[in-house]
mmCIF file of C-alpha atoms in Angstrom:
data_model
loop_
_atom_site.group_PDB
_atom_site.id
_atom_site.type_symbol
_atom_site.label_atom_id
_atom_site.label_comp_id
_atom_site.label_asym_id
_atom_site.label_seq_id
_atom_site.Cartn_x
_atom_site.Cartn_y
_atom_site.Cartn_z
ATOM 1 C CA GLU A 1 20.840 18.893 -20.168
ATOM 2 C CA VAL A 2 20.992 15.995 -17.742
ATOM 3 C CA GLN A 3 17.822 13.899 -17.839
ATOM 4 C CA LEU A 4 16.611 10.697 -16.238
ATOM 5 C CA LEU A 5 13.392 9.196 -17.575
ATOM 6 C CA GLU A 6 11.802 6.238 -15.825
ATOM 7 C CA SER A 7 9.328 3.853 -17.387
ATOM 8 C CA GLY A 8 7.800 0.447 -16.776
ATOM 9 C CA GLY A 9 5.607 1.166 -13.799
ATOM 10 C CA GLY A 10 2.047 -0.057 -13.558
ATOM 11 C CA SER A 11 -0.358 -2.274 -11.653
ATOM 12 C CA VAL A 12 0.504 -5.864 -10.795
ATOM 13 C CA GLN A 13 -0.914 -8.558 -8.547
ATOM 14 C CA PRO A 14 0.947 -9.731 -5.449
ATOM 15 C CA GLY A 15 3.618 -12.219 -6.442
ATOM 16 C CA GLY A 16 3.968 -10.689 -9.876
ATOM 17 C CA SER A 17 6.932 -9.058 -11.601
ATOM 18 C CA LEU A 18 7.779 -5.740 -13.223
ATOM 19 C CA ARG A 19 10.891 -4.316 -14.849
ATOM 20 C CA LEU A 20 11.584 -0.629 -14.475
ATOM 21 C CA SER A 21 13.866 1.254 -16.842
ATOM 22 C CA CYS A 22 15.607 4.602 -16.502
ATOM 23 C CA ALA A 23 16.900 6.155 -19.718
ATOM 24 C CA VAL A 24 19.680 8.632 -19.139
ATOM 25 C CA SER A 25 21.070 11.505 -21.206
ATOM 26 C CA GLY A 26 23.346 14.494 -20.760
ATOM 27 C CA PHE A 27 26.248 12.921 -18.876
ATOM 28 C CA THR A 28 28.727 10.053 -19.132
ATOM 29 C CA PHE A 29 26.497 7.326 -17.745
ATOM 30 C CA SER A 30 29.209 4.735 -17.164
ATOM 31 C CA SER A 31 31.146 7.109 -14.897
ATOM 32 C CA TYR A 32 28.474 7.315 -12.211
ATOM 33 C CA ALA A 33 26.887 4.959 -9.740
ATOM 34 C CA MET A 34 23.119 4.921 -10.037
ATOM 35 C CA SER A 35 20.383 4.141 -7.560
ATOM 36 C CA TRP A 36 16.695 3.475 -7.117
ATOM 37 C CA VAL A 37 14.791 5.235 -4.334
ATOM 38 C CA ARG A 38 11.096 4.726 -3.646
ATOM 39 C CA GLN A 39 8.332 6.639 -1.927
ATOM 40 C CA ALA A 40 5.131 4.970 -0.784
ATOM 41 C CA PRO A 41 1.983 7.108 -1.142
ATOM 42 C CA GLY A 42 2.043 9.883 1.444
ATOM 43 C CA LYS A 43 5.255 8.562 2.993
ATOM 44 C CA GLY A 44 8.942 9.423 3.037
ATOM 45 C CA LEU A 45 11.856 8.370 0.890
ATOM 46 C CA ALA A 46 13.428 4.918 1.082
ATOM 47 C CA TRP A 47 16.629 3.776 -0.620
ATOM 48 C CA VAL A 48 16.193 0.575 -2.615
ATOM 49 C CA SER A 49 19.404 -0.261 -4.456
ATOM 50 C CA THR A 50 22.650 1.093 -5.928
ATOM 51 C CA ILE A 51 24.901 -0.122 -8.731
ATOM 52 C CA SER A 52 28.437 1.017 -9.519
ATOM 53 C CA GLY A 53 29.325 2.715 -12.792
ATOM 54 C CA SER A 54 30.779 -0.461 -14.257
ATOM 55 C CA GLY A 55 27.913 -2.578 -12.986
ATOM 56 C CA GLY A 56 30.288 -4.806 -11.076
ATOM 57 C CA SER A 57 29.068 -3.893 -7.599
ATOM 58 C CA THR A 58 25.539 -3.712 -6.250
ATOM 59 C CA ASP A 59 23.832 -3.132 -2.916
ATOM 60 C CA TYR A 60 20.256 -3.605 -1.754
ATOM 61 C CA ALA A 61 17.964 -2.694 1.089
ATOM 62 C CA ASP A 62 17.095 -5.733 3.180
ATOM 63 C CA SER A 63 13.421 -5.304 2.297
ATOM 64 C CA VAL A 64 14.093 -6.087 -1.383
ATOM 65 C CA LYS A 65 17.166 -8.315 -1.226
ATOM 66 C CA GLY A 66 16.596 -11.558 -3.085
ATOM 67 C CA ARG A 67 13.524 -10.187 -4.890
ATOM 68 C CA PHE A 68 14.842 -7.158 -6.792
ATOM 69 C CA THR A 69 17.810 -6.989 -9.152
ATOM 70 C CA ILE A 70 19.484 -3.773 -10.261
ATOM 71 C CA SER A 71 21.428 -3.741 -13.521
ATOM 72 C CA ARG A 72 22.625 -1.350 -16.184
ATOM 73 C CA ASP A 73 23.492 -1.335 -19.874
ATOM 74 C CA ASN A 74 26.135 1.325 -20.377
ATOM 75 C CA SER A 75 25.945 0.934 -24.155
ATOM 76 C CA LYS A 76 22.287 1.965 -23.989
ATOM 77 C CA ASN A 77 22.627 4.527 -21.173
ATOM 78 C CA THR A 78 19.895 2.700 -19.291
ATOM 79 C CA LEU A 79 19.408 1.587 -15.701
ATOM 80 C CA TYR A 80 17.049 -1.234 -14.772
ATOM 81 C CA LEU A 81 15.262 -2.634 -11.750
ATOM 82 C CA GLN A 82 13.821 -6.127 -12.081
ATOM 83 C CA MET A 83 11.206 -6.603 -9.386
ATOM 84 C CA ASN A 84 9.962 -10.118 -8.618
ATOM 85 C CA SER A 85 7.678 -11.553 -5.933
ATOM 86 C CA LEU A 86 6.075 -8.160 -5.502
ATOM 87 C CA ARG A 87 4.193 -7.387 -2.302
ATOM 88 C CA ALA A 88 1.603 -4.773 -1.400
ATOM 89 C CA GLU A 89 4.255 -2.931 0.600
ATOM 90 C CA ASP A 90 6.280 -2.428 -2.594
ATOM 91 C CA THR A 91 3.600 0.002 -3.802
ATOM 92 C CA ALA A 92 5.399 3.306 -4.350
ATOM 93 C CA VAL A 93 6.742 5.834 -6.781
ATOM 94 C CA TYR A 94 10.141 4.584 -7.890
ATOM 95 C CA TYR A 95 12.797 7.179 -8.697
ATOM 96 C CA CYS A 96 16.103 6.577 -10.392
ATOM 97 C CA ALA A 97 18.855 8.845 -9.145
ATOM 98 C CA LYS A 98 22.366 9.752 -10.222
ATOM 99 C CA ASP A 99 25.267 9.693 -7.817
ATOM 100 C CA LEU A 100 26.881 13.044 -7.058
ATOM 101 C CA VAL A 101 30.501 12.000 -7.499
ATOM 102 C CA TRP A 102 32.210 11.122 -10.789
ATOM 103 C CA GLY A 103 33.981 7.803 -10.857
ATOM 104 C CA SER A 104 33.080 6.806 -7.333
ATOM 105 C CA TRP A 105 30.288 5.374 -5.213
ATOM 106 C CA ASP A 106 29.215 8.264 -3.025
ATOM 107 C CA GLY A 107 25.572 7.908 -2.104
ATOM 108 C CA ALA A 108 24.303 11.481 -2.388
ATOM 109 C CA PHE A 109 21.909 11.847 -5.314
ATOM 110 C CA ASP A 110 22.163 15.049 -7.332
ATOM 111 C CA ILE A 111 19.830 14.281 -10.233
ATOM 112 C CA TRP A 112 16.496 12.457 -9.988
ATOM 113 C CA GLY A 113 14.008 11.220 -12.534
ATOM 114 C CA GLN A 114 10.336 12.156 -12.355
ATOM 115 C CA GLY A 115 9.392 8.754 -10.963
ATOM 116 C CA THR A 116 7.221 5.862 -12.082
ATOM 117 C CA MET A 117 4.336 4.468 -10.027
ATOM 118 C CA VAL A 118 4.179 0.806 -9.097
ATOM 119 C CA THR A 119 0.960 -0.494 -7.571
ATOM 120 C CA VAL A 120 0.788 -4.003 -6.137
ATOM 121 C CA SER A 121 -2.782 -5.019 -5.442
ATOM 122 C CA SER A 122 -5.171 -7.877 -5.997
ATOM 123 C CA GLU B 1 21.010 0.545 10.345
ATOM 124 C CA ILE B 2 21.312 4.243 11.162
ATOM 125 C CA VAL B 3 17.964 5.764 12.084
ATOM 126 C CA LEU B 4 17.545 9.461 11.332
ATOM 127 C CA THR B 5 15.029 11.446 13.354
ATOM 128 C CA GLN B 6 13.996 14.841 12.042
ATOM 129 C CA SER B 7 12.438 17.586 14.124
ATOM 130 C CA PRO B 8 10.097 19.258 14.177
ATOM 131 C CA GLY B 9 7.631 17.255 12.112
ATOM 132 C CA THR B 10 5.988 20.462 10.929
ATOM 133 C CA LEU B 11 7.389 23.979 11.078
ATOM 134 C CA SER B 12 5.076 26.942 10.525
ATOM 135 C CA LEU B 13 6.859 30.158 9.597
ATOM 136 C CA SER B 14 6.356 33.288 7.521
ATOM 137 C CA PRO B 15 8.343 34.434 4.484
ATOM 138 C CA GLY B 16 11.422 36.344 5.578
ATOM 139 C CA GLU B 17 11.828 34.360 8.792
ATOM 140 C CA ARG B 18 14.679 31.989 9.598
ATOM 141 C CA ALA B 19 14.080 28.232 9.556
ATOM 142 C CA THR B 20 16.112 25.718 11.545
ATOM 143 C CA LEU B 21 15.569 22.022 10.822
ATOM 144 C CA SER B 22 17.192 19.266 12.857
ATOM 145 C CA CYS B 23 18.327 15.754 11.952
ATOM 146 C CA ARG B 24 19.605 13.423 14.656
ATOM 147 C CA ALA B 25 21.242 10.079 13.902
ATOM 148 C CA SER B 26 21.121 6.959 16.054
ATOM 149 C CA GLN B 27 24.854 6.406 15.397
ATOM 150 C CA THR B 28 27.725 8.545 14.190
ATOM 151 C CA VAL B 29 27.404 9.379 10.502
ATOM 152 C CA SER B 30 30.674 8.405 8.888
ATOM 153 C CA SER B 31 32.738 11.286 7.457
ATOM 154 C CA SER B 32 29.747 13.613 7.684
ATOM 155 C CA TYR B 33 28.088 11.849 4.775
ATOM 156 C CA LEU B 34 24.839 13.665 5.418
ATOM 157 C CA ALA B 35 22.641 15.202 2.720
ATOM 158 C CA TRP B 36 19.523 17.358 2.715
ATOM 159 C CA TYR B 37 16.813 17.273 0.041
ATOM 160 C CA GLN B 38 13.813 19.455 -0.693
ATOM 161 C CA GLN B 39 10.644 17.940 -2.124
ATOM 162 C CA LYS B 40 7.590 19.793 -3.362
ATOM 163 C CA PRO B 41 4.230 18.077 -4.024
ATOM 164 C CA GLY B 42 4.275 15.968 -7.165
ATOM 165 C CA GLN B 43 7.973 16.559 -7.752
ATOM 166 C CA ALA B 44 11.144 14.567 -7.321
ATOM 167 C CA PRO B 45 13.471 15.476 -4.465
ATOM 168 C CA ARG B 46 16.183 18.078 -5.079
ATOM 169 C CA LEU B 47 19.625 17.867 -3.510
ATOM 170 C CA LEU B 48 20.379 20.941 -1.390
ATOM 171 C CA ILE B 49 23.335 20.016 0.819
ATOM 172 C CA TYR B 50 25.875 17.170 0.778
ATOM 173 C CA GLY B 51 28.780 16.371 3.053
ATOM 174 C CA ALA B 52 26.776 18.019 5.844
ATOM 175 C CA SER B 53 27.671 21.560 4.755
ATOM 176 C CA SER B 54 28.408 21.797 1.019
ATOM 177 C CA ARG B 55 25.742 23.403 -1.140
ATOM 178 C CA ALA B 56 24.808 21.561 -4.312
ATOM 179 C CA THR B 57 25.092 23.281 -7.676
ATOM 180 C CA GLY B 58 22.607 26.103 -8.109
ATOM 181 C CA ILE B 59 21.383 26.154 -4.516
ATOM 182 C CA PRO B 60 20.966 29.693 -3.106
ATOM 183 C CA ASP B 61 23.253 30.703 -0.274
ATOM 184 C CA ARG B 62 20.308 31.222 2.077
ATOM 185 C CA PHE B 63 20.489 27.424 2.518
ATOM 186 C CA SER B 64 23.245 26.200 4.822
ATOM 187 C CA GLY B 65 24.050 22.932 6.528
ATOM 188 C CA SER B 66 26.049 22.248 9.658
ATOM 189 C CA GLY B 67 26.803 19.537 12.161
ATOM 190 C CA SER B 68 28.804 16.370 12.594
ATOM 191 C CA GLY B 69 28.660 13.068 14.396
ATOM 192 C CA THR B 70 25.006 12.533 15.228
ATOM 193 C CA ASP B 71 23.526 16.045 15.101
ATOM 194 C CA PHE B 72 22.940 17.987 11.915
ATOM 195 C CA THR B 73 21.066 21.161 11.040
ATOM 196 C CA LEU B 74 19.664 22.729 7.887
ATOM 197 C CA THR B 75 19.187 26.476 8.144
ATOM 198 C CA ILE B 76 17.279 28.665 5.705
ATOM 199 C CA SER B 77 18.274 32.212 6.577
ATOM 200 C CA ARG B 78 15.364 34.144 5.051
ATOM 201 C CA LEU B 79 12.431 32.142 3.802
ATOM 202 C CA GLU B 80 11.220 32.747 0.274
ATOM 203 C CA PRO B 81 7.715 31.638 -0.836
ATOM 204 C CA GLU B 82 9.233 28.840 -2.926
ATOM 205 C CA ASP B 83 10.994 27.334 0.112
ATOM 206 C CA PHE B 84 7.819 25.920 1.631
ATOM 207 C CA ALA B 85 8.128 22.193 1.054
ATOM 208 C CA VAL B 86 9.130 18.954 2.767
ATOM 209 C CA TYR B 87 12.787 18.507 3.700
ATOM 210 C CA TYR B 88 14.546 15.180 4.176
ATOM 211 C CA CYS B 89 17.957 14.370 5.578
ATOM 212 C CA GLN B 90 19.829 11.294 4.344
ATOM 213 C CA GLN B 91 22.922 9.526 5.606
ATOM 214 C CA TYR B 92 25.097 7.814 3.009
ATOM 215 C CA GLY B 93 28.085 6.906 5.117
ATOM 216 C CA SER B 94 27.016 3.326 5.659
ATOM 217 C CA SER B 95 24.697 0.834 4.063
ATOM 218 C CA PRO B 96 21.761 0.810 4.107
ATOM 219 C CA TYR B 97 21.437 4.454 3.178
ATOM 220 C CA THR B 98 18.628 5.905 5.244
ATOM 221 C CA PHE B 99 16.402 8.974 5.173
ATOM 222 C CA GLY B 100 14.714 10.868 7.948
ATOM 223 C CA GLN B 101 10.927 10.964 8.033
ATOM 224 C CA GLY B 102 10.859 14.552 6.805
ATOM 225 C CA THR B 103 10.034 18.015 8.103
ATOM 226 C CA LYS B 104 7.164 19.869 6.482
ATOM 227 C CA LEU B 105 7.838 23.589 6.251
ATOM 228 C CA GLU B 106 4.515 25.370 5.900
ATOM 229 C CA ILE B 107 3.430 28.970 5.573
ATOM 230 C CA LYS B 108 2.144 30.469 8.798
#
């Protein structure tokens, strides 16, 4: 069974840092691009970042560029999101999501984790 | 950035009726890279449609997608009780990937 399990969320003060993890099982992790998508309380979905299967290519939303870093460890089947200089507007549920297409960077997300909540508040 | 506008914001229908949800893009969506997701309260989104009209694995055939260019539609032919949820469209043809604001499908 394909599973994505996020962890690392919590409460942090503005300007602080958090590292999210997404442990993956049930598919060949290194063959798929992976992404982070967030959802502020009561709001819609917003794409945050994507990383290629090899980890060699990344892309970011302008709102997080320079503050967030996506990475992956294919030997550990784990995706990461390092979040620095956090702002109140970063408060959201963060989902990791698997790309639909094997061996490519597609952008449709067929499997999602259950999400982890990040709250940025003083 | 491609802005996606979904309409209506809320759709009130009864089980058994047909639902038509619209997604309009501010620019042409490249190669019909348009997806639809369903989200129920407290749950992660679920992929329904990709490539504008292809159903994802396990999605019932009462769900269908159509459209190209800037205008896309999700149709649910006969609503089941479990279909009442929020639906989002997403374009993934160009970065940044963007989502519509969502359409809430509620029971009338």
